[in-house]
């Protein structure tokens, strides 16, 4: 499979102050935000789609403080904003249709927490027929052990796992009209 940057979407999950400020492992929330911001800038510059996802608690009159996006992830013109009320970003949000309308066939995953919102969204993306790539250091778990287990055991079963630098260079370092090289990022 080959893919151009313009047919790739970066999906950034739950980078909200009340989540980013929690004690994470192995990466601090601030480090995940910085790498996700790098990916978002690269995606936008290459003509890719940026999807920013945040969660709202259902059936409450007011969301807790810190429920918006962190400043580095404030939506920009052309971004897709998804407000989810479940663990993953696809159920009940129309995300699959919005990605297809833009010609997206590949998603790059980033955010917090690796084994919660990121993994749930990635599994649904695969179920919807999208190729999945994980930016391993632009995600973090609640603990380093669960994050590492996900990266080495679970996530490779349905997507490619690479670091942010690799994803930026291989996926978003291309002009939107170029095809991605025959790189393992696109292989099982």
mmCIF file of C-alpha atoms in Angstrom:
data_model
loop_
_atom_site.group_PDB
_atom_site.id
_atom_site.type_symbol
_atom_site.label_atom_id
_atom_site.label_comp_id
_atom_site.label_asym_id
_atom_site.label_seq_id
_atom_site.Cartn_x
_atom_site.Cartn_y
_atom_site.Cartn_z
ATOM 1 C CA UNK A 1 0.000 0.000 0.000
ATOM 2 C CA UNK A 2 1.217 3.481 -0.775
ATOM 3 C CA UNK A 3 -0.235 6.691 0.545
ATOM 4 C CA UNK A 4 0.257 10.391 0.013
ATOM 5 C CA UNK A 5 0.233 12.867 2.872
ATOM 6 C CA UNK A 6 -3.026 14.278 1.535
ATOM 7 C CA UNK A 7 -4.745 10.928 2.090
ATOM 8 C CA UNK A 8 -3.452 10.654 5.653
ATOM 9 C CA UNK A 9 -5.048 11.995 8.817
ATOM 10 C CA UNK A 10 -3.354 12.583 12.133
ATOM 11 C CA UNK A 11 -5.804 11.737 14.929
ATOM 12 C CA UNK A 12 -4.815 13.348 18.240
ATOM 13 C CA UNK A 13 -6.771 11.924 21.174
ATOM 14 C CA UNK A 14 -7.613 13.655 24.462
ATOM 15 C CA UNK A 15 -4.844 16.225 24.760
ATOM 16 C CA UNK A 16 -6.817 18.227 27.287
ATOM 17 C CA UNK A 17 -5.339 19.943 30.362
ATOM 18 C CA UNK A 18 -7.135 17.674 32.858
ATOM 19 C CA UNK A 19 -5.680 14.596 31.134
ATOM 20 C CA UNK A 20 -2.248 15.905 30.098
ATOM 21 C CA UNK A 21 -1.540 17.011 33.684
ATOM 22 C CA UNK A 22 -1.926 13.477 35.056
ATOM 23 C CA UNK A 23 1.070 11.343 35.990
ATOM 24 C CA UNK A 24 1.737 9.320 32.809
ATOM 25 C CA UNK A 25 4.300 6.780 31.733
ATOM 26 C CA UNK A 26 6.706 6.541 30.057
ATOM 27 C CA UNK A 27 6.219 10.032 28.551
ATOM 28 C CA UNK A 28 5.136 13.145 30.406
ATOM 29 C CA UNK A 29 1.993 14.790 29.080
ATOM 30 C CA UNK A 30 3.955 17.887 28.039
ATOM 31 C CA UNK A 31 6.294 15.728 25.927
ATOM 32 C CA UNK A 32 3.348 13.999 24.234
ATOM 33 C CA UNK A 33 1.821 17.410 23.480
ATOM 34 C CA UNK A 34 5.093 18.683 21.984
ATOM 35 C CA UNK A 35 5.433 15.648 19.702
ATOM 36 C CA UNK A 36 1.760 15.762 18.708
ATOM 37 C CA UNK A 37 2.159 19.456 17.860
ATOM 38 C CA UNK A 38 5.152 18.563 15.676
ATOM 39 C CA UNK A 39 3.060 15.938 13.888
ATOM 40 C CA UNK A 40 0.135 18.355 13.465
ATOM 41 C CA UNK A 41 2.369 21.038 11.960
ATOM 42 C CA UNK A 42 3.916 18.527 9.564
ATOM 43 C CA UNK A 43 0.507 17.139 8.588
ATOM 44 C CA UNK A 44 -0.958 20.586 7.900
ATOM 45 C CA UNK A 45 2.118 21.681 5.920
ATOM 46 C CA UNK A 46 1.964 18.518 3.776
ATOM 47 C CA UNK A 47 -1.754 18.850 3.039
ATOM 48 C CA UNK A 48 -2.854 16.133 5.458
ATOM 49 C CA UNK A 49 -5.871 16.210 7.727
ATOM 50 C CA UNK A 50 -5.595 16.905 11.453
ATOM 51 C CA UNK A 51 -8.324 15.467 13.672
ATOM 52 C CA UNK A 52 -8.464 16.793 17.222
ATOM 53 C CA UNK A 53 -10.466 14.671 19.633
ATOM 54 C CA UNK A 54 -11.635 15.511 23.126
ATOM 55 C CA UNK A 55 -13.982 13.730 25.481
ATOM 56 C CA UNK A 56 -17.029 15.060 27.242
ATOM 57 C CA UNK A 57 -18.760 13.293 30.074
ATOM 58 C CA UNK A 58 -22.309 12.457 29.044
ATOM 59 C CA UNK A 59 -25.352 13.537 31.032
ATOM 60 C CA UNK A 60 -23.678 16.252 33.081
ATOM 61 C CA UNK A 61 -24.635 19.922 33.096
ATOM 62 C CA UNK A 62 -21.052 21.152 33.040
ATOM 63 C CA UNK A 63 -17.746 19.571 32.031
ATOM 64 C CA UNK A 64 -14.895 19.562 34.572
ATOM 65 C CA UNK A 65 -12.245 22.280 34.371
ATOM 66 C CA UNK A 66 -9.564 21.500 31.792
ATOM 67 C CA UNK A 67 -11.924 19.841 29.311
ATOM 68 C CA UNK A 68 -10.902 21.939 26.310
ATOM 69 C CA UNK A 69 -7.811 21.380 24.172
ATOM 70 C CA UNK A 70 -4.356 22.280 25.473
ATOM 71 C CA UNK A 71 -3.179 25.552 23.843
ATOM 72 C CA UNK A 72 -0.790 23.727 21.481
ATOM 73 C CA UNK A 73 -3.722 21.708 20.113
ATOM 74 C CA UNK A 74 -6.219 24.507 19.554
ATOM 75 C CA UNK A 75 -8.021 23.765 16.262
ATOM 76 C CA UNK A 76 -6.875 25.597 13.150
ATOM 77 C CA UNK A 77 -8.750 26.247 9.925
ATOM 78 C CA UNK A 78 -9.299 22.958 8.121
ATOM 79 C CA UNK A 79 -8.931 20.752 11.208
ATOM 80 C CA UNK A 80 -11.649 18.267 12.107
ATOM 81 C CA UNK A 81 -12.846 18.540 15.703
ATOM 82 C CA UNK A 82 -14.483 15.512 17.294
ATOM 83 C CA UNK A 83 -16.205 15.525 20.673
ATOM 84 C CA UNK A 84 -16.619 11.952 21.862
ATOM 85 C CA UNK A 85 -18.662 10.595 24.706
ATOM 86 C CA UNK A 86 -17.172 7.101 24.646
ATOM 87 C CA UNK A 87 -13.615 5.817 24.881
ATOM 88 C CA UNK A 88 -12.998 5.822 21.125
ATOM 89 C CA UNK A 89 -13.492 8.661 18.636
ATOM 90 C CA UNK A 90 -15.545 6.822 15.982
ATOM 91 C CA UNK A 91 -18.727 5.700 17.728
ATOM 92 C CA UNK A 92 -21.539 8.207 17.273
ATOM 93 C CA UNK A 93 -19.339 10.996 15.889
ATOM 94 C CA UNK A 94 -19.430 10.551 12.105
ATOM 95 C CA UNK A 95 -15.620 10.476 12.028
ATOM 96 C CA UNK A 96 -15.348 7.676 9.444
ATOM 97 C CA UNK A 97 -17.571 9.576 7.003
ATOM 98 C CA UNK A 98 -15.689 12.837 7.543
ATOM 99 C CA UNK A 99 -12.375 11.092 6.822
ATOM 100 C CA UNK A 100 -13.715 9.398 3.696
ATOM 101 C CA UNK A 101 -15.090 12.733 2.424
ATOM 102 C CA UNK A 102 -11.505 14.003 2.528
ATOM 103 C CA UNK A 103 -10.106 10.953 0.748
ATOM 104 C CA UNK A 104 -8.280 9.656 3.819
ATOM 105 C CA UNK A 105 -7.171 6.027 3.755
ATOM 106 C CA UNK A 106 -4.506 6.096 6.493
ATOM 107 C CA UNK A 107 -4.574 7.406 10.062
ATOM 108 C CA UNK A 108 -1.660 8.264 12.328
ATOM 109 C CA UNK A 109 -2.467 7.939 16.025
ATOM 110 C CA UNK A 110 -1.217 10.161 18.855
ATOM 111 C CA UNK A 111 -2.510 11.164 22.283
ATOM 112 C CA UNK A 112 -3.328 9.926 25.760
ATOM 113 C CA UNK A 113 -3.817 7.248 26.942
ATOM 114 C CA UNK A 114 -2.223 4.612 24.753
ATOM 115 C CA UNK A 115 -4.399 1.760 26.004
ATOM 116 C CA UNK A 116 -7.609 3.761 26.282
ATOM 117 C CA UNK A 117 -8.679 6.451 23.811
ATOM 118 C CA UNK A 118 -5.790 5.945 21.389
ATOM 119 C CA UNK A 119 -6.122 2.174 21.154
ATOM 120 C CA UNK A 120 -9.926 2.217 21.058
ATOM 121 C CA UNK A 121 -9.910 4.793 18.249
ATOM 122 C CA UNK A 122 -7.238 2.880 16.337
ATOM 123 C CA UNK A 123 -9.127 -0.399 16.580
ATOM 124 C CA UNK A 124 -12.263 1.286 15.222
ATOM 125 C CA UNK A 125 -10.217 2.908 12.438
ATOM 126 C CA UNK A 126 -8.947 -0.522 11.403
ATOM 127 C CA UNK A 127 -12.499 -1.895 11.560
ATOM 128 C CA UNK A 128 -13.554 0.919 9.207
ATOM 129 C CA UNK A 129 -10.845 -0.095 6.732
ATOM 130 C CA UNK A 130 -8.241 2.586 7.420
ATOM 131 C CA UNK A 131 -4.535 1.757 7.543
ATOM 132 C CA UNK A 132 -3.200 2.601 11.016
ATOM 133 C CA UNK A 133 0.174 4.011 12.063
ATOM 134 C CA UNK A 134 1.116 4.720 15.686
ATOM 135 C CA UNK A 135 3.494 7.541 16.655
ATOM 136 C CA UNK A 136 4.868 5.679 19.676
ATOM 137 C CA UNK A 137 6.489 8.616 21.461
ATOM 138 C CA UNK A 138 3.520 10.938 20.781
ATOM 139 C CA UNK A 139 1.407 8.727 23.040
ATOM 140 C CA UNK A 140 1.662 7.704 26.668
ATOM 141 C CA UNK A 141 -0.035 5.260 28.950
ATOM 142 C CA UNK A 142 -1.100 5.551 32.524
ATOM 143 C CA UNK A 143 2.048 3.519 33.262
ATOM 144 C CA UNK A 144 5.214 2.800 31.297
ATOM 145 C CA UNK A 145 4.551 -0.948 31.520
ATOM 146 C CA UNK A 146 1.094 -0.768 29.899
ATOM 147 C CA UNK A 147 2.399 1.582 27.198
ATOM 148 C CA UNK A 148 5.324 -0.689 26.339
ATOM 149 C CA UNK A 149 3.106 -3.784 26.309
ATOM 150 C CA UNK A 150 0.709 -2.060 23.906
ATOM 151 C CA UNK A 151 3.556 -0.966 21.601
ATOM 152 C CA UNK A 152 5.259 -4.350 21.502
ATOM 153 C CA UNK A 153 2.357 -6.813 21.726
ATOM 154 C CA UNK A 154 -1.055 -5.355 20.937
ATOM 155 C CA UNK A 155 -0.746 -2.419 18.531
ATOM 156 C CA UNK A 156 1.555 -4.068 15.960
ATOM 157 C CA UNK A 157 -1.207 -6.585 15.285
ATOM 158 C CA UNK A 158 -3.263 -3.948 13.506
ATOM 159 C CA UNK A 159 -0.876 -1.128 12.606
ATOM 160 C CA UNK A 160 2.699 0.025 12.171
ATOM 161 C CA UNK A 161 4.517 1.462 15.209
ATOM 162 C CA UNK A 162 7.174 4.162 14.665
ATOM 163 C CA UNK A 163 8.534 7.197 16.469
ATOM 164 C CA UNK A 164 7.477 10.746 15.659
ATOM 165 C CA UNK A 165 10.601 11.568 13.644
ATOM 166 C CA UNK A 166 10.007 8.579 11.358
ATOM 167 C CA UNK A 167 6.342 9.445 10.861
ATOM 168 C CA UNK A 168 7.148 13.098 10.119
ATOM 169 C CA UNK A 169 9.838 12.150 7.596
ATOM 170 C CA UNK A 170 8.090 9.268 5.870
ATOM 171 C CA UNK A 171 4.422 10.271 6.009
ATOM 172 C CA UNK A 172 4.268 14.039 6.270
ATOM 173 C CA UNK A 173 7.678 14.882 4.824
ATOM 174 C CA UNK A 174 6.245 14.230 1.376
ATOM 175 C CA UNK A 175 4.507 16.707 -0.852
ATOM 176 C CA UNK A 176 0.833 15.848 -1.122
ATOM 177 C CA UNK A 177 1.221 14.779 -4.756
ATOM 178 C CA UNK A 178 4.040 12.317 -4.045
ATOM 179 C CA UNK A 179 3.530 8.668 -3.221
ATOM 180 C CA UNK A 180 5.094 7.294 -0.085
ATOM 181 C CA UNK A 181 8.162 5.143 -0.702
ATOM 182 C CA UNK A 182 7.955 1.380 -0.371
ATOM 183 C CA UNK A 183 8.602 1.616 3.350
ATOM 184 C CA UNK A 184 7.694 -0.859 6.097
ATOM 185 C CA UNK A 185 5.440 1.808 7.629
ATOM 186 C CA UNK A 186 2.769 0.709 5.147
ATOM 187 C CA UNK A 187 3.236 -3.019 5.636
ATOM 188 C CA UNK A 188 1.754 -5.368 8.223
#
